[in-house]
mmCIF file of C-alpha atoms and ligand atoms in Angstrom:
data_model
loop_
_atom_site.group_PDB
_atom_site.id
_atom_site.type_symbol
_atom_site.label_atom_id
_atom_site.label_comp_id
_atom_site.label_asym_id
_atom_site.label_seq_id
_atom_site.Cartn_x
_atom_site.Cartn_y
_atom_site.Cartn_z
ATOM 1 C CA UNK A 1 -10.351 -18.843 -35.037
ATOM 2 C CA UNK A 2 -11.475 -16.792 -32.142
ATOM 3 C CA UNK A 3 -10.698 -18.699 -28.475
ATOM 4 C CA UNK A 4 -13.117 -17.816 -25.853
ATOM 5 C CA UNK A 5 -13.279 -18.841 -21.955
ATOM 6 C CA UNK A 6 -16.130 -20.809 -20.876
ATOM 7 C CA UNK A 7 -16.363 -22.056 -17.543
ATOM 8 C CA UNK A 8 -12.670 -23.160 -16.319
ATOM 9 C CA UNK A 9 -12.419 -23.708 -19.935
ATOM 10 C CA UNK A 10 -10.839 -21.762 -23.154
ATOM 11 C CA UNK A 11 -11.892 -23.371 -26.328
ATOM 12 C CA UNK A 12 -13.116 -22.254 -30.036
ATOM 13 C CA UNK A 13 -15.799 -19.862 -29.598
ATOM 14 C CA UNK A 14 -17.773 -22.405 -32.115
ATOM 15 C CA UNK A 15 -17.734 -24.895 -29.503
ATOM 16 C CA UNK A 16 -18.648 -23.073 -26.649
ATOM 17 C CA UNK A 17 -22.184 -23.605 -25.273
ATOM 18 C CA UNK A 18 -24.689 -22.884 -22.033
ATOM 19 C CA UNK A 19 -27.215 -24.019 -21.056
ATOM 20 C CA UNK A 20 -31.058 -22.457 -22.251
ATOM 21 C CA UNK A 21 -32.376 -22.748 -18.934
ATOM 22 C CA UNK A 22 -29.257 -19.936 -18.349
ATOM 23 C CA UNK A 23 -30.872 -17.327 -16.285
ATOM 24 C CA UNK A 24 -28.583 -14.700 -17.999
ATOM 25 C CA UNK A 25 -30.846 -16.250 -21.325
ATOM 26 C CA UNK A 26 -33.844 -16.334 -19.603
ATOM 27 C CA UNK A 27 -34.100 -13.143 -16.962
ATOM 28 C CA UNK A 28 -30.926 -11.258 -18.392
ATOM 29 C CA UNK A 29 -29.666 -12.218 -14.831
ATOM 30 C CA UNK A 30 -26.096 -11.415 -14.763
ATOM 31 C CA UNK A 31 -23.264 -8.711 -15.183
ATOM 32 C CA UNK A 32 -20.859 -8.259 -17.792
ATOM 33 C CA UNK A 33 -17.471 -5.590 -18.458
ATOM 34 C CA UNK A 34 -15.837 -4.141 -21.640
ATOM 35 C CA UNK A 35 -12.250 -4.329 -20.782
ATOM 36 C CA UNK A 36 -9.768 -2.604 -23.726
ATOM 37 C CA UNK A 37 -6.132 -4.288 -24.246
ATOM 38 C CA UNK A 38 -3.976 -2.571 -26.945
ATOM 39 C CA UNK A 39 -0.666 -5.100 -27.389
ATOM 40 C CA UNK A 40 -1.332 -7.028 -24.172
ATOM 41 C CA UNK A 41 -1.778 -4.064 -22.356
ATOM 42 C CA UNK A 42 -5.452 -3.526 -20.105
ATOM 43 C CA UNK A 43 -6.571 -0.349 -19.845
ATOM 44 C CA UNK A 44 -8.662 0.322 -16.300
ATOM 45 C CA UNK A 45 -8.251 -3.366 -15.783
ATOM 46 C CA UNK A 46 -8.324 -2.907 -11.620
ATOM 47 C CA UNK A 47 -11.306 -0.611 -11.568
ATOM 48 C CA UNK A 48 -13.087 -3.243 -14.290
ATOM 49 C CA UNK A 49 -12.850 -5.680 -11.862
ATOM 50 C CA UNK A 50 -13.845 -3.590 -9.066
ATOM 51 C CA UNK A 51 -16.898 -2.316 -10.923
ATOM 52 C CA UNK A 52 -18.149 -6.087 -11.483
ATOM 53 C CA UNK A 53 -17.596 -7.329 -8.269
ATOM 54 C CA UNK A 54 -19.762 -4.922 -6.538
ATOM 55 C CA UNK A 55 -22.505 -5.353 -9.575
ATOM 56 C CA UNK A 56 -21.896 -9.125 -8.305
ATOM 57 C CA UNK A 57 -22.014 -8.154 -4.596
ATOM 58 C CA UNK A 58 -25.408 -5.882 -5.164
ATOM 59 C CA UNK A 59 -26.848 -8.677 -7.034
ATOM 60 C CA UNK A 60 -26.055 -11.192 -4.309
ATOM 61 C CA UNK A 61 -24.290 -13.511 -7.334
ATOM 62 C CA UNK A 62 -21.713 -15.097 -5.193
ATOM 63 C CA UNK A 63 -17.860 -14.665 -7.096
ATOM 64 C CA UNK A 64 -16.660 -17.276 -9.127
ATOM 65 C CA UNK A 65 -13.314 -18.263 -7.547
ATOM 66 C CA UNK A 66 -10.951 -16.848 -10.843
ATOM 67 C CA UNK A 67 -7.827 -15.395 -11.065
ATOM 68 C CA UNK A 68 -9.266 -12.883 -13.628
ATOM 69 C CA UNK A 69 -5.996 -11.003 -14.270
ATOM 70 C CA UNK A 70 -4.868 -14.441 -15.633
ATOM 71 C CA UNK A 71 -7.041 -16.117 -16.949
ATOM 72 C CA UNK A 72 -8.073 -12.361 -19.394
ATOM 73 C CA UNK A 73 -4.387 -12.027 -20.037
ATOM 74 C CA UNK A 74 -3.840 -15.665 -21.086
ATOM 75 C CA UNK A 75 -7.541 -15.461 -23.344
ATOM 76 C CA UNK A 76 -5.543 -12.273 -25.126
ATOM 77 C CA UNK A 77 -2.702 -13.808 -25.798
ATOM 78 C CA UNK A 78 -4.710 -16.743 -27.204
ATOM 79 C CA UNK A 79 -6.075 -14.169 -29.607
ATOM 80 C CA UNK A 80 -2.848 -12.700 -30.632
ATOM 81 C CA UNK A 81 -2.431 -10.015 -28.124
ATOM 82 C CA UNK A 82 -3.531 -6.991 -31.034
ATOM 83 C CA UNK A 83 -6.103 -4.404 -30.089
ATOM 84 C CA UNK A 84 -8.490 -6.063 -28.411
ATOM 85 C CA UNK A 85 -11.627 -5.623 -26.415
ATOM 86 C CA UNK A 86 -12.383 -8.205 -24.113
ATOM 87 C CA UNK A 87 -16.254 -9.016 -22.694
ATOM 88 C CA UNK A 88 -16.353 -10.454 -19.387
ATOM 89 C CA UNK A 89 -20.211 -11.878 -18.335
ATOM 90 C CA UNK A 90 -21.092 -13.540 -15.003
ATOM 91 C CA UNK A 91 -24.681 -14.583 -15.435
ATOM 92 C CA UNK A 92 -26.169 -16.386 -11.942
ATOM 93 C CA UNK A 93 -26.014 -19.614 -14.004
ATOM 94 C CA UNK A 94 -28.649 -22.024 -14.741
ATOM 95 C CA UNK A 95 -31.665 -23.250 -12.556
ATOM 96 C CA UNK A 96 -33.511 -26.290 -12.290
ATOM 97 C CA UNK A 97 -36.861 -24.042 -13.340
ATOM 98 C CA UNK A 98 -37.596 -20.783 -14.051
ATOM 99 C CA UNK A 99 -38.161 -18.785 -10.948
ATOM 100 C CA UNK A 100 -38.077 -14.992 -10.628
ATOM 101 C CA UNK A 101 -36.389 -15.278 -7.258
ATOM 102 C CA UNK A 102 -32.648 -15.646 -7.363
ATOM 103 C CA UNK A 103 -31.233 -19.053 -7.438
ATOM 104 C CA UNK A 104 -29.858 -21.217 -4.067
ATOM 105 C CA UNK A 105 -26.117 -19.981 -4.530
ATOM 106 C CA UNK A 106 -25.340 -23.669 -2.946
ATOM 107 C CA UNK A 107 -26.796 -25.383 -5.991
ATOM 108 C CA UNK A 108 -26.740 -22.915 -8.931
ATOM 109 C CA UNK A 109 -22.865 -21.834 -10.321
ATOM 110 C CA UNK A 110 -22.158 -18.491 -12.178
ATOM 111 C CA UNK A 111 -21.510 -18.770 -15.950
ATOM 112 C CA UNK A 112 -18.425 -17.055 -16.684
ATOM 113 C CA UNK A 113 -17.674 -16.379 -20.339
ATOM 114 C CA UNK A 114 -15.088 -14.025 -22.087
ATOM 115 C CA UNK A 115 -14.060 -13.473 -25.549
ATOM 116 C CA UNK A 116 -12.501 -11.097 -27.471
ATOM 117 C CA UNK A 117 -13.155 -8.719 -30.280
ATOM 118 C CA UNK A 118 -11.203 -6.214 -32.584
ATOM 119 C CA UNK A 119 -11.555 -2.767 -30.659
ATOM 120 C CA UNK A 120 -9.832 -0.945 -33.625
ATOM 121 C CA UNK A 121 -6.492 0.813 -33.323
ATOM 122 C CA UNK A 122 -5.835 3.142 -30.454
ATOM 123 C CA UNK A 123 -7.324 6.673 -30.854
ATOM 124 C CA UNK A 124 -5.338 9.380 -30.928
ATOM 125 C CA UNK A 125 -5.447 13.198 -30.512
ATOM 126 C CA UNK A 126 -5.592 14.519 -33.195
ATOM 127 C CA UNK A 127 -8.658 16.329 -34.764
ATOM 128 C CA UNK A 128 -8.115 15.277 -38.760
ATOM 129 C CA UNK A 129 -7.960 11.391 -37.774
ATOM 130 C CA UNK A 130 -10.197 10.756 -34.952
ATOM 131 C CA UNK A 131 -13.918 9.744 -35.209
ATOM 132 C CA UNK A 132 -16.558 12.384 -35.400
ATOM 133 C CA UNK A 133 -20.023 11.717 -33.742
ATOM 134 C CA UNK A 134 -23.401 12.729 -34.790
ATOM 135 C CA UNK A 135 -25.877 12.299 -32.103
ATOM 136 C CA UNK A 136 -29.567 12.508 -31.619
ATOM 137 C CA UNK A 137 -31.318 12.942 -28.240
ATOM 138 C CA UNK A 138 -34.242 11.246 -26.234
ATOM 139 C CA UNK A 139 -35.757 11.199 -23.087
ATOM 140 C CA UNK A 140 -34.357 7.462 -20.897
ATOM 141 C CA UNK A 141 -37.176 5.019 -20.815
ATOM 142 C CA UNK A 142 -34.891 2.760 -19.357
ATOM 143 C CA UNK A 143 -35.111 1.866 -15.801
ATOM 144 C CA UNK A 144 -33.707 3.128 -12.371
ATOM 145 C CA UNK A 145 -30.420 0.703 -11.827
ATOM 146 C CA UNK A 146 -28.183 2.458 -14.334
ATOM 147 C CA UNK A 147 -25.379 2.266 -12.263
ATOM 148 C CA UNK A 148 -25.775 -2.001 -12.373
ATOM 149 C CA UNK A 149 -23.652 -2.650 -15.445
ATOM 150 C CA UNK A 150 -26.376 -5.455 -16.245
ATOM 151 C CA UNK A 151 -26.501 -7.592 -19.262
ATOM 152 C CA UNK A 152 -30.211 -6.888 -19.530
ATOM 153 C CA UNK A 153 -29.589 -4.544 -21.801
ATOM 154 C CA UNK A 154 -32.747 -4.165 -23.845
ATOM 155 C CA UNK A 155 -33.563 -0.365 -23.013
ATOM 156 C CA UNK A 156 -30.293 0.785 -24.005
ATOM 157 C CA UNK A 157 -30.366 -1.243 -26.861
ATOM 158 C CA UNK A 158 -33.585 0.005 -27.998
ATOM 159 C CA UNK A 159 -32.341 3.507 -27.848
ATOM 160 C CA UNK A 160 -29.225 2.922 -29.353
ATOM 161 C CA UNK A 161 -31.468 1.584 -32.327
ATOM 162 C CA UNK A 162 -33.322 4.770 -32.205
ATOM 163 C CA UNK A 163 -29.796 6.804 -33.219
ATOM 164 C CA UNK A 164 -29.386 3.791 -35.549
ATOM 165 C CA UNK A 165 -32.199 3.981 -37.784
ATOM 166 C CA UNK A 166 -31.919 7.783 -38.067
ATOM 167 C CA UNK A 167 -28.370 7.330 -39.393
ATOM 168 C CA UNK A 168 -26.747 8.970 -36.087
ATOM 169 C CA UNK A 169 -24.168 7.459 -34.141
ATOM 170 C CA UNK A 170 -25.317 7.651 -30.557
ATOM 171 C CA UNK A 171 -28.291 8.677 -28.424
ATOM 172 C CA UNK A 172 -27.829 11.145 -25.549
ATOM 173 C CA UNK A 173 -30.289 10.480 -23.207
ATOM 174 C CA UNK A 174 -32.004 13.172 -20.201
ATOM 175 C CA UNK A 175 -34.479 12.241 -17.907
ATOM 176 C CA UNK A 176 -37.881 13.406 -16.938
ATOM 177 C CA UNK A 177 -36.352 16.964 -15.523
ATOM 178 C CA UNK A 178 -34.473 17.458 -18.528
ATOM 179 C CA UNK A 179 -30.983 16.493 -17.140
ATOM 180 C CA UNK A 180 -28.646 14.953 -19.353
ATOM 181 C CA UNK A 181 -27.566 11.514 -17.801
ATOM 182 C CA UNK A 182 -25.445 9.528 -20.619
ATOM 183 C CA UNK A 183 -26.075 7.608 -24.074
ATOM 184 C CA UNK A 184 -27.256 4.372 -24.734
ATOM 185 C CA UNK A 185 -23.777 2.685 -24.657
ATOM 186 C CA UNK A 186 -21.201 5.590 -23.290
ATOM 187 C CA UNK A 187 -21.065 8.702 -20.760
ATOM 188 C CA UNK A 188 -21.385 12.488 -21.485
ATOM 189 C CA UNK A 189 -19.330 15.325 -20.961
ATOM 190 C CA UNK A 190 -19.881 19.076 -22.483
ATOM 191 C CA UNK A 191 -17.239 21.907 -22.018
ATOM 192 C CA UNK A 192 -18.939 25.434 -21.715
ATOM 193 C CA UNK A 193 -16.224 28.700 -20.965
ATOM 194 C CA UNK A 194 -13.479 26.034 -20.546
ATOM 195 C CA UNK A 195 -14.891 24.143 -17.785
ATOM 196 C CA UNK A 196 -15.817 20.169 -18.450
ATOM 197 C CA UNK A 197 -18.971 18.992 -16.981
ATOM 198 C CA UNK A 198 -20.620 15.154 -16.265
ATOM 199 C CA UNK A 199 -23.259 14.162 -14.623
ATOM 200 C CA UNK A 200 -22.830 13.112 -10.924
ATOM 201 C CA UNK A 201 -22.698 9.009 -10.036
ATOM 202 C CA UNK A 202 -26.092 7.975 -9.080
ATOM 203 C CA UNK A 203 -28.991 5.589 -10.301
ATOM 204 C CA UNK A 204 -29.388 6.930 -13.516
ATOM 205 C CA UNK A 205 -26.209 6.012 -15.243
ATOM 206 C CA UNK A 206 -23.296 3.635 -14.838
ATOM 207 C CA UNK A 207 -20.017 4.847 -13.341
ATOM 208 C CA UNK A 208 -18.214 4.648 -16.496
ATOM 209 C CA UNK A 209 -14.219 3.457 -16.147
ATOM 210 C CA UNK A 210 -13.243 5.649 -18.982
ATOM 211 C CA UNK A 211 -15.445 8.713 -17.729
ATOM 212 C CA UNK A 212 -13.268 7.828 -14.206
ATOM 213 C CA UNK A 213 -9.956 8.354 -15.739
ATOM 214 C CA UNK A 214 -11.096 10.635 -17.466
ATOM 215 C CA UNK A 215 -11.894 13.081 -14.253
ATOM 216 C CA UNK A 216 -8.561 11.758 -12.437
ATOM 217 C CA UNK A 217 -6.231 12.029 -15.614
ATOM 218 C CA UNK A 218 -7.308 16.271 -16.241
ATOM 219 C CA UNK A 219 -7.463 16.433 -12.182
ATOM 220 C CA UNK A 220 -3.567 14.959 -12.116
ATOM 221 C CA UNK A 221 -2.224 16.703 -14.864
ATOM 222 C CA UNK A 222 -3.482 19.749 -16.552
ATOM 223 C CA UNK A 223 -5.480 22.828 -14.838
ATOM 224 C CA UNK A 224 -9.075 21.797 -17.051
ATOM 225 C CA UNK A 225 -11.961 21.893 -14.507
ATOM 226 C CA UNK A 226 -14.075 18.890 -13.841
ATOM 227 C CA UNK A 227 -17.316 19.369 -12.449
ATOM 228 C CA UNK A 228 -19.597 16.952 -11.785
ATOM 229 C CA UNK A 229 -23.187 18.465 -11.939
ATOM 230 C CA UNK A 230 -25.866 18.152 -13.972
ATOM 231 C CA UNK A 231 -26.633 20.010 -17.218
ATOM 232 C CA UNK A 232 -29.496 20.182 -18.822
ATOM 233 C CA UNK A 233 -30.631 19.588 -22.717
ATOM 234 C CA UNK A 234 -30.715 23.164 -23.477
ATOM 235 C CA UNK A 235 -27.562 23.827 -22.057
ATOM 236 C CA UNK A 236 -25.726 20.425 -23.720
ATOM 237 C CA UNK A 237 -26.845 22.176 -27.336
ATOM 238 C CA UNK A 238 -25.265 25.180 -26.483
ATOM 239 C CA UNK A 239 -22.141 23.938 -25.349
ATOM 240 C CA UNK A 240 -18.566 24.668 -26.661
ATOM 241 C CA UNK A 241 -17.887 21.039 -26.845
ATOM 242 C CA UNK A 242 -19.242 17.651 -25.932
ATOM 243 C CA UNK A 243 -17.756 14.495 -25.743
ATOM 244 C CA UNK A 244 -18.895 11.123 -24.951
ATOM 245 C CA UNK A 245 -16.657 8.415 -23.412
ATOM 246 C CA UNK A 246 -16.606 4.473 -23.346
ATOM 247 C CA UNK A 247 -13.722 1.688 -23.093
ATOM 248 C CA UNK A 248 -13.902 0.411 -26.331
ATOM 249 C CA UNK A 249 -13.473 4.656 -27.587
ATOM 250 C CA UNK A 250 -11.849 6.784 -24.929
ATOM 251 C CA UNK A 251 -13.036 10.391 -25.543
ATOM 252 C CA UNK A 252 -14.825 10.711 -28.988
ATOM 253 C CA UNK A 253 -15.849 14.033 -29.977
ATOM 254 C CA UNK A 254 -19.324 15.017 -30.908
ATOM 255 C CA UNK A 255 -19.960 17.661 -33.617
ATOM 256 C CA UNK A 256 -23.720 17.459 -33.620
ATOM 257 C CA UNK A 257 -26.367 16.822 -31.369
ATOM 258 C CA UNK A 258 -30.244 16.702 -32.508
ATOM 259 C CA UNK A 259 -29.575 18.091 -36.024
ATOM 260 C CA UNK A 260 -27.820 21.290 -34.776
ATOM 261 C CA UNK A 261 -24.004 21.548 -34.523
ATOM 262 C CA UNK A 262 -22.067 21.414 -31.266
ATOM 263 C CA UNK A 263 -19.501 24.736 -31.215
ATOM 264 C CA UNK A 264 -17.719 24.986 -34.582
ATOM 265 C CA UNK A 265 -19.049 21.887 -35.781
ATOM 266 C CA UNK A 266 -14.839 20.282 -35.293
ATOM 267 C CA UNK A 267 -13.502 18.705 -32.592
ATOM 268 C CA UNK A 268 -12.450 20.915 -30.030
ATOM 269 C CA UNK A 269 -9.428 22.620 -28.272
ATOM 270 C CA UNK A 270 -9.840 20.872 -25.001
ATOM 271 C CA UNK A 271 -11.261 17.621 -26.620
ATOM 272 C CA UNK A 272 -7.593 17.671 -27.920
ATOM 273 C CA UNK A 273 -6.094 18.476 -24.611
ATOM 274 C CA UNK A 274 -7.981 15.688 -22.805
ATOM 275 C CA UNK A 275 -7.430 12.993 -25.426
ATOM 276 C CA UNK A 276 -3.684 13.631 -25.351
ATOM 277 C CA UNK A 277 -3.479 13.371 -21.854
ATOM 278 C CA UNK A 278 -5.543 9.978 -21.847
ATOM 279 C CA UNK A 279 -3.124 8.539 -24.096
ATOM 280 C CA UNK A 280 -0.365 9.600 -22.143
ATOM 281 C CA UNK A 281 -1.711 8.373 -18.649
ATOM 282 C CA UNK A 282 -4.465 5.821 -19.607
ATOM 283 C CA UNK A 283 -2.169 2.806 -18.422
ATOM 284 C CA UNK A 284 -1.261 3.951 -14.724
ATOM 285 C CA UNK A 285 -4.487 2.940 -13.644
HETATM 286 N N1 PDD B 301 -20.625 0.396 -22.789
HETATM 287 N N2 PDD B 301 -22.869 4.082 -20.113
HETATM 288 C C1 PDD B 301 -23.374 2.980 -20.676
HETATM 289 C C2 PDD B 301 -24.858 2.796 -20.692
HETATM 290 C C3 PDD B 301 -22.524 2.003 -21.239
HETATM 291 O O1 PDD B 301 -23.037 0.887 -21.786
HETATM 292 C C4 PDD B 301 -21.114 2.235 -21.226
HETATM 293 C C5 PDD B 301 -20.153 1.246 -21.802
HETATM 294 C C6 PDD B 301 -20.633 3.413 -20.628
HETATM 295 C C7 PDD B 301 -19.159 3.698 -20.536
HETATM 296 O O2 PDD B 301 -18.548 2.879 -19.558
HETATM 297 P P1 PDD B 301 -17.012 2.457 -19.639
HETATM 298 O O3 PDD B 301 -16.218 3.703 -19.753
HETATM 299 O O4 PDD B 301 -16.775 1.732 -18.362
HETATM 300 O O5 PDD B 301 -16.849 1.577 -20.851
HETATM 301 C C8 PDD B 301 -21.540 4.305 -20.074
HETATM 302 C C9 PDD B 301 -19.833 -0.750 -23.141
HETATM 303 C C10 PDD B 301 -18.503 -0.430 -23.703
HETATM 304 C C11 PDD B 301 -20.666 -1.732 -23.967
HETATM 305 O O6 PDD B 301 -21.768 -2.003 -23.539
HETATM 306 O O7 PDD B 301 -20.192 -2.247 -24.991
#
């Protein structure tokens, strides 16, 4: 039986319940983090933490007094310490009434819940075994706090269904110029002439951990370019590769975008490369 943390408290997940006047129910008023563990081990656990305490900070939700390191390693090993991805949510908590404004911090206390889920064994590099994505593409109708790793989560779920009910995998999203900004659950990366591009941090997508280590681990220890600049549709299609990256599946290749094949339709040389290296590496950070 799966053991989750609710509140100061770990307990069967059957057992653990909030409150309905919740404003992380109600408003979708909180933040949450994907954290991946393979055998007790975090991957990106400091910059997870990092990444929700300034969605906290921005969202003026004041920080529940946890030692998270702790009380996440403790809720793995309650789960049998396999492959595991954890999810971490801080909602503002419940209110009295509902009330668009944010809640007296005095009065109203954070709800912090974790649990854990099977993430799947670690990929690997190595182009016979690893997944294989087919993607479609939209334009984002989501809205202009991408970078708040928010549990209102509706537009990207709503894409994400899009890609679902067409059979694909993922959506790859580009905005009103045409500039490819991320998918509806991971970032993007393309490789054109041997040089990797992402989009550039800002309001329209979330600084990804795994898109992070990705840029430090190829910066650290190969010679593979990063740039971070836009691209745009046309020029994703007609990339050598593209990629797109998330904690619970590191780099996953993507072979088609829109119906027409990425490169030679395989995963590719650099793919390879990158992958390799982010199993090597993916633990000193
Ligand atoms: N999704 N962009 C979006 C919109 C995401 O939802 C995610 C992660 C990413 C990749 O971020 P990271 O590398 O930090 O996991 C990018 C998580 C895993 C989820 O919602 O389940």
């Amino acid at each position: 039986m799966s053991i989750v943390y609710l509140n100061g408290t770990f307990l069967p997940m059957q057992q653990a319940t909030i409150s309905p006047m919740d404003r992380g129910f109600l408003f979708g008023d909180g933040i949450y983090e994907v954290i991946p563990s393979y055998g007790g081990k975090f991957v990106g656990f400091k910059a997870h933490i990092e990444r929700l305490k300034s969605g906290l900070a921005e969202l003026m939700i004041r920080e529940p007094e946890i030692d998270w390191y702790a009380m996440l390693s403790s809720l793995v090993a309650q789960n049998g310490s396999g492959d595991l991805g954890l999810y971490l949510h801080v909602s503002r908590g419940a209110d009295e009434r509902r009330f668009h404004a944010y809640s007296d911090p005095t009065k109203v206390s954070p709800t912090v819940y974790a649990f854990t889920f099977q993430i799947g064994s670690e990929p690997i590099a190595d182009p016979a075994k690893t997944k294989r994505y087919r993607c479609g593409m939209t334009e984002d109708k989501r809205w202009r706090r991408c970078h708040i790793k928010s549990t209102a989560l509706l537009g990207n779920v709503m894409h994400f269904q899009e890609g679902q009910s067409a059979g694909l995998d993922e959506m790859i999203l580009y905005n009103a110029q045409g500039q490819v900004t991320e998918a509806s659950a991971c970032n993007v990366f393309m490789v054109k002439q041997g040089v990797v591009y992402t989009a550039p941090l800002d309001d329209q997508l979330l600084p990804g951990i795994t898109r992070a280590l990705v840029i430090n681990i190829l910066a650290k220890y190969s010679d593979i370019e990063v740039r971070e600049e836009f691209f745009d549709k046309s020029e994703l299609l007609a990339a050598d590769e593209v990629w797109i990256t998330s904690s619970s599946k590191e780099i996953v290749p993507v072979i088609e975008v829109a119906g027409q094949k990425i490169g030679h339709g395989e995963p590719g040389a650099i793919w390879c490369r990158a992958q390799k290296l982010f199993s090597d590496h993916k633990y000193e950070y």
